[in-house]
PDB file of C-alpha atoms and ligand atoms in Angstrom:
ATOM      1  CA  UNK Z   1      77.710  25.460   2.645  1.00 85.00           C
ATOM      2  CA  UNK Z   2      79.943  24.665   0.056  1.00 94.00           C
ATOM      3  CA  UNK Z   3      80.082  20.755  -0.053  1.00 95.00           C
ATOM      4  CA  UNK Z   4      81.384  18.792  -2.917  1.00 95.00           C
ATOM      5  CA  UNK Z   5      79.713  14.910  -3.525  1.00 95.00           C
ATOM      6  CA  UNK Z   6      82.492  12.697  -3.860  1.00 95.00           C
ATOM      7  CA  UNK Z   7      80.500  10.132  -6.492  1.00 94.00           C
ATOM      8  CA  UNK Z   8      80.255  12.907  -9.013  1.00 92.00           C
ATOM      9  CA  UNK Z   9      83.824  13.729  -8.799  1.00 94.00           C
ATOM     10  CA  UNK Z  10      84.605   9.899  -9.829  1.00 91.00           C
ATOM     11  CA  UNK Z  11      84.163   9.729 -13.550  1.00 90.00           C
ATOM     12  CA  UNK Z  12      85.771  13.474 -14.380  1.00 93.00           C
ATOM     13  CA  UNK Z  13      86.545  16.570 -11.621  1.00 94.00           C
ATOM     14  CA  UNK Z  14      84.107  19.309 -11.706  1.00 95.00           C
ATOM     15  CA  UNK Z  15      84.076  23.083 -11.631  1.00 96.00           C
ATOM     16  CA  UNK Z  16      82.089  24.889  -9.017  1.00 96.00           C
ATOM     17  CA  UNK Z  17      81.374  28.089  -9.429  1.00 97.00           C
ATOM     18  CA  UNK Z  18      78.918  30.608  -7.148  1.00 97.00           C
ATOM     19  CA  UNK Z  19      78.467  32.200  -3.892  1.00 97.00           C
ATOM     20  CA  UNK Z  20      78.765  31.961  -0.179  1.00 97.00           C
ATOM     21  CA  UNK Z  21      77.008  33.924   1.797  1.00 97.00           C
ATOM     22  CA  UNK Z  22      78.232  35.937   4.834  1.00 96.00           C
ATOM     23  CA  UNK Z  23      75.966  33.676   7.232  1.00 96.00           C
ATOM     24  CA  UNK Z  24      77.572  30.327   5.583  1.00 96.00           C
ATOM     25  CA  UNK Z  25      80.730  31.704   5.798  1.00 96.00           C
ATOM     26  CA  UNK Z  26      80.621  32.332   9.261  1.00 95.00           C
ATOM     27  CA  UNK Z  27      83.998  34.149   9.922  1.00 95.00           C
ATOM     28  CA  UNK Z  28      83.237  35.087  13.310  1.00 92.00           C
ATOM     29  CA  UNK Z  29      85.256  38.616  12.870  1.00 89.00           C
ATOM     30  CA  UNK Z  30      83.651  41.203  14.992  1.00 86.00           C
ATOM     31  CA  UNK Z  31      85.729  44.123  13.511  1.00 89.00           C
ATOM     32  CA  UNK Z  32      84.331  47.440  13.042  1.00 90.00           C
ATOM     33  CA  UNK Z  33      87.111  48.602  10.698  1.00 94.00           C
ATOM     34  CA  UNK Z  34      86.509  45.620   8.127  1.00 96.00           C
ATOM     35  CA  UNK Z  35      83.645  44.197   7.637  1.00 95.00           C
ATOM     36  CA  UNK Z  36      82.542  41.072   5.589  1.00 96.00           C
ATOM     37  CA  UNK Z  37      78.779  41.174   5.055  1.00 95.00           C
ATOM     38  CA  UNK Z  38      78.568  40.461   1.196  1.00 97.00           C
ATOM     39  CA  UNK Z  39      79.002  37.356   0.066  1.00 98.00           C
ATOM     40  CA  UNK Z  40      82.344  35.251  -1.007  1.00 98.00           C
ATOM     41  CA  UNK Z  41      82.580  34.749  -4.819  1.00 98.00           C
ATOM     42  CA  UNK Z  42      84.754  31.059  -5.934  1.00 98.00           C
ATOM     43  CA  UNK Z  43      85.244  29.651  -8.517  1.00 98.00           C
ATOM     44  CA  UNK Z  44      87.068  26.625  -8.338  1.00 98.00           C
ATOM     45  CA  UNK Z  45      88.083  23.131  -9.739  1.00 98.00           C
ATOM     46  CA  UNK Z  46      87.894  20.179  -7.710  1.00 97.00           C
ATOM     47  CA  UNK Z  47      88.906  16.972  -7.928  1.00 97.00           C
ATOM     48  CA  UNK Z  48      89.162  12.946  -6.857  1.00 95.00           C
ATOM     49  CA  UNK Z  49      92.972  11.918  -6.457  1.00 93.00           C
ATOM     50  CA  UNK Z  50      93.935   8.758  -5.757  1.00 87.00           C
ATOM     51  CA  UNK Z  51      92.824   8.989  -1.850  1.00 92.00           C
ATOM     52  CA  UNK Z  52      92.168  12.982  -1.628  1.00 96.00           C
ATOM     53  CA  UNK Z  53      90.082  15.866  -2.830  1.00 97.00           C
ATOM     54  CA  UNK Z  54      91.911  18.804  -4.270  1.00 97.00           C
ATOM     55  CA  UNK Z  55      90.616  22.136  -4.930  1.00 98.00           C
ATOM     56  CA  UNK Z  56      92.204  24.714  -6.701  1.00 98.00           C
ATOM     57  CA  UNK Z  57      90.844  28.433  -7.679  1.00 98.00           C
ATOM     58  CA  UNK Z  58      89.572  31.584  -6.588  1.00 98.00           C
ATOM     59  CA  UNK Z  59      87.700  33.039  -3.413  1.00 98.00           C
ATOM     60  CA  UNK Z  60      87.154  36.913  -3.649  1.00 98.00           C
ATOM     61  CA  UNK Z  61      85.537  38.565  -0.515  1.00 98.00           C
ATOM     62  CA  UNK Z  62      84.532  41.925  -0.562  1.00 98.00           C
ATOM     63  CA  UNK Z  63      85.236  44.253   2.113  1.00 97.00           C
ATOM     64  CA  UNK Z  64      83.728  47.189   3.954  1.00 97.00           C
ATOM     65  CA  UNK Z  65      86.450  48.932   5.582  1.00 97.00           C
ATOM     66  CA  UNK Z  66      86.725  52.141   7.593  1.00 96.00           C
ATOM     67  CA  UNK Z  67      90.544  52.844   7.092  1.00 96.00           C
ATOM     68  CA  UNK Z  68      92.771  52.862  10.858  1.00 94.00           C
ATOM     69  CA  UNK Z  69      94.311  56.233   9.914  1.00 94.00           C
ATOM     70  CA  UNK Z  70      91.926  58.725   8.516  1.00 95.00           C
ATOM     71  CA  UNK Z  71      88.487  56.610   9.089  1.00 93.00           C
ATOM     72  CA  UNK Z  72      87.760  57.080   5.727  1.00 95.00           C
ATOM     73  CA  UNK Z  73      85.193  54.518   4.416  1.00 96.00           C
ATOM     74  CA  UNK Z  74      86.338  52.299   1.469  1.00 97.00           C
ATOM     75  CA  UNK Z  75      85.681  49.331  -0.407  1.00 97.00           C
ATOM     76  CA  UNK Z  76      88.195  46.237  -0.856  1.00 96.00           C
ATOM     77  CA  UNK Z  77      88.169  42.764  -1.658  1.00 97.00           C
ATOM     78  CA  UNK Z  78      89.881  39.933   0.038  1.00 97.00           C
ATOM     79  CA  UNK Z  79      91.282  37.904  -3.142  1.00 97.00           C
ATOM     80  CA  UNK Z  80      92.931  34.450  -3.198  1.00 97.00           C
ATOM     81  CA  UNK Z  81      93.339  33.694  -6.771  1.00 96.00           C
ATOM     82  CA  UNK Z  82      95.749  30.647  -6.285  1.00 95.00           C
ATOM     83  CA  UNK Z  83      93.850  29.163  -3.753  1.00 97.00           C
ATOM     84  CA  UNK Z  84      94.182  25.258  -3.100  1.00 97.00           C
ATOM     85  CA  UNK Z  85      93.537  23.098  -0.644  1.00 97.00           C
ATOM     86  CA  UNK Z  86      94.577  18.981  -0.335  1.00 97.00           C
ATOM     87  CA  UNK Z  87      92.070  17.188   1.471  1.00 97.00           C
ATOM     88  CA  UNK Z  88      93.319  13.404   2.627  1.00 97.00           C
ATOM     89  CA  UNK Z  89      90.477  10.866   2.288  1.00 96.00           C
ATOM     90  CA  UNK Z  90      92.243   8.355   4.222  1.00 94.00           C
ATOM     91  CA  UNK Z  91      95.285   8.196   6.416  1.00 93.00           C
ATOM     92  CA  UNK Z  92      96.135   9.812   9.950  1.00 92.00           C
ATOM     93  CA  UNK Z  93      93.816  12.817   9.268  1.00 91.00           C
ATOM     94  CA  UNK Z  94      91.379  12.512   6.912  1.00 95.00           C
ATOM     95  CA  UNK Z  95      88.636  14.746   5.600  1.00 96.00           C
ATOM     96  CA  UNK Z  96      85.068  14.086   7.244  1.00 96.00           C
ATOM     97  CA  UNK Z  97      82.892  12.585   4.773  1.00 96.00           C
ATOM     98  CA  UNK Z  98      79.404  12.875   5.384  1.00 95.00           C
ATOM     99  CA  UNK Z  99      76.685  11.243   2.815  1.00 95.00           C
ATOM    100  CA  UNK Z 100      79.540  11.408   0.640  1.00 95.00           C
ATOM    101  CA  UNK Z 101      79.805  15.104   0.587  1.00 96.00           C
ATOM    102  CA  UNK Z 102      83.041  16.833   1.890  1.00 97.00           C
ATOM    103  CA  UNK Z 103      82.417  20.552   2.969  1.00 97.00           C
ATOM    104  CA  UNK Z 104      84.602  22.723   1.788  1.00 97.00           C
ATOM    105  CA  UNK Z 105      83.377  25.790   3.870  1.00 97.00           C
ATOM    106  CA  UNK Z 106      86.051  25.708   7.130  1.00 97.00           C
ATOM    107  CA  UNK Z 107      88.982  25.005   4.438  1.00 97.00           C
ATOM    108  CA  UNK Z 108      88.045  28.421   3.035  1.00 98.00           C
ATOM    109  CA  UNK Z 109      87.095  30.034   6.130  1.00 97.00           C
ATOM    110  CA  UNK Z 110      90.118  29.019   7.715  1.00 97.00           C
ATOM    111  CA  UNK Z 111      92.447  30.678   4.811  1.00 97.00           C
ATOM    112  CA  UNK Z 112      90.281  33.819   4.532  1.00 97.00           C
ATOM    113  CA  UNK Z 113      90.850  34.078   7.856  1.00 96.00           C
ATOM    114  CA  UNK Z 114      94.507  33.810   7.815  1.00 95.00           C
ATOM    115  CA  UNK Z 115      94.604  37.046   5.206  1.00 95.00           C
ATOM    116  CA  UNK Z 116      92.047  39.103   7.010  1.00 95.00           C
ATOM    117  CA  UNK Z 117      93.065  42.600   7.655  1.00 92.00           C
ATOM    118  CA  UNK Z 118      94.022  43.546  11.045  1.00 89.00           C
ATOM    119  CA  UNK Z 119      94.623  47.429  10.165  1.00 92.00           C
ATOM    120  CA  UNK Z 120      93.135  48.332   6.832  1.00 95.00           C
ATOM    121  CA  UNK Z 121      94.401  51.459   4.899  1.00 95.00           C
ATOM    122  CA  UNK Z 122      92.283  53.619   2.047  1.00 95.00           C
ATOM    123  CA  UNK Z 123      95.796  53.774   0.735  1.00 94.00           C
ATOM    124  CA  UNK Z 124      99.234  52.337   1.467  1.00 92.00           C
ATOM    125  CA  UNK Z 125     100.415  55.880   2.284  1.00 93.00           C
ATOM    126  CA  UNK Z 126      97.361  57.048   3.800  1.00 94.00           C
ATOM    127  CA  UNK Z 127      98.540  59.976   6.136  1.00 92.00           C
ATOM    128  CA  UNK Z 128      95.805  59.599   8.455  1.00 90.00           C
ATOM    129  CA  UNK Z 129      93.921  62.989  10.460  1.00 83.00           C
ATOM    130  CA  UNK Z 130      95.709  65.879  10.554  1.00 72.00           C
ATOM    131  CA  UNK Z 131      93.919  67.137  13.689  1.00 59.00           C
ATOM    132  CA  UNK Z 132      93.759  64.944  17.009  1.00 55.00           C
ATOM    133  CA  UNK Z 133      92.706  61.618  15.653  1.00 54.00           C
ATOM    134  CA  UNK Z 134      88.886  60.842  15.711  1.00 54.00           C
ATOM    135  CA  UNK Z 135      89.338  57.443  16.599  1.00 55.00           C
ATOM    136  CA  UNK Z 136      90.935  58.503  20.374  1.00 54.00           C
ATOM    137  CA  UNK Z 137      87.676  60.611  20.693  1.00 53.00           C
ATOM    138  CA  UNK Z 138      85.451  57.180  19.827  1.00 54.00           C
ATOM    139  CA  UNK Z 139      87.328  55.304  22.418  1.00 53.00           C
ATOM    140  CA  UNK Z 140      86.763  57.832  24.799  1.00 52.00           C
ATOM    141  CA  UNK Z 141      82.868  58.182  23.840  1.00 54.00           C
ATOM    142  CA  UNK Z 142      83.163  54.461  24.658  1.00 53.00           C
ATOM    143  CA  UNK Z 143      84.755  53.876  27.375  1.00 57.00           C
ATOM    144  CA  UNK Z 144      83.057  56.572  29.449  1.00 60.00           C
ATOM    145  CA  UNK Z 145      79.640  54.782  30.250  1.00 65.00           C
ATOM    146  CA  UNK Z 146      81.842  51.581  31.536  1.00 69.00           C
ATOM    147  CA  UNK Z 147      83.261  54.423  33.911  1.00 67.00           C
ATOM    148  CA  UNK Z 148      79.608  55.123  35.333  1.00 69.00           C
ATOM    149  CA  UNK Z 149      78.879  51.799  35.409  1.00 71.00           C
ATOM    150  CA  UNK Z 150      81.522  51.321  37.237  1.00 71.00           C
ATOM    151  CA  UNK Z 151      80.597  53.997  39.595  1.00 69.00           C
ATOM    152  CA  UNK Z 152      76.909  52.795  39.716  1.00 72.00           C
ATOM    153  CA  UNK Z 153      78.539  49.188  41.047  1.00 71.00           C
ATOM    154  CA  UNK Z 154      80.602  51.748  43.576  1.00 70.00           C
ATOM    155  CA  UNK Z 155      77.360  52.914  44.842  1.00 65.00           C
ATOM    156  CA  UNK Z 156      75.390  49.991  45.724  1.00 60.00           C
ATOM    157  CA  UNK Z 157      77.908  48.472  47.633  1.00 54.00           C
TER     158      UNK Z 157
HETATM  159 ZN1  LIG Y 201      93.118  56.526   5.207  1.00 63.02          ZN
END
């Protein structure tokens, strides 16, 4: 986890700079078309305010996609280079401090999550399969042992 002690942000802010793995970034995406198994890059500067923590950098995330169109397997990354987040020590919602550490891991999370691709493309322009698109086939592949499951059910009744 990413977590940020509040007593050594009091004299001066500090810069943080490392890695998060895929397992302590937890995204919880279950897509077959992107996937996010390397770990997120940041480098970032935080910082006490008067009554809040602000963070301000960069999160890169590489990718493993399998383009929507033509299936075509390609590498990406998932940048935020502007990335900053306010976090309230006091007031209506405030930031949970624990042994005066504030985890920054679900501000990121939450914000890679928001630019995750839904439908990733090799290229913008990508023309996708000529033929009858592969990715029918799959879902066909797939869905045809729920049918004799299905069927099996049918039977023991
Ligand atoms: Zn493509």
């Amino acid at each position: 986890m990413l977590k940020v002690n509040l007593r050594h942000l009091e004299e001066q802010g500090i810069h943080l700079q490392g890695e998060l793995s895929a397992a302590e970034l937890d995204l919880g995406v279950n897509d077959e078309l992107v996937r996010a198994e390397q770990p997120l890059r940041y480098a970032l500067s935080v910082e006490l305010l008067h009554d809040a923590v602000l963070a301000t950098g960069s999160l890169v995330l590489p990718l493993d996609c399998e383009c929507s169109r033509c299936l075509k397997r390609f590498a990406t990354e998932l940048k935020l280079t502007g990335w900053a987040v306010h976090l309230p020590l006091a007031g209506e919602d405030p930031v949970p401090v624990d042994n005066d550490c504030v985890d920054l891991t679900p501000f990121i999370r939450e914000d890679i999550l928001l630019d995750f691709p839904q439908h990733p493309l090799c290229k913008p322009d990508c023309a996708g399969l000529k033929s009858k698109p592969a990715r029918k086939v799959r879902a066909v592949e797939k869905t045809v042992p729920e049918v004799w499951a299905k069927l099996d059910k049918l039977k023991l009744k």
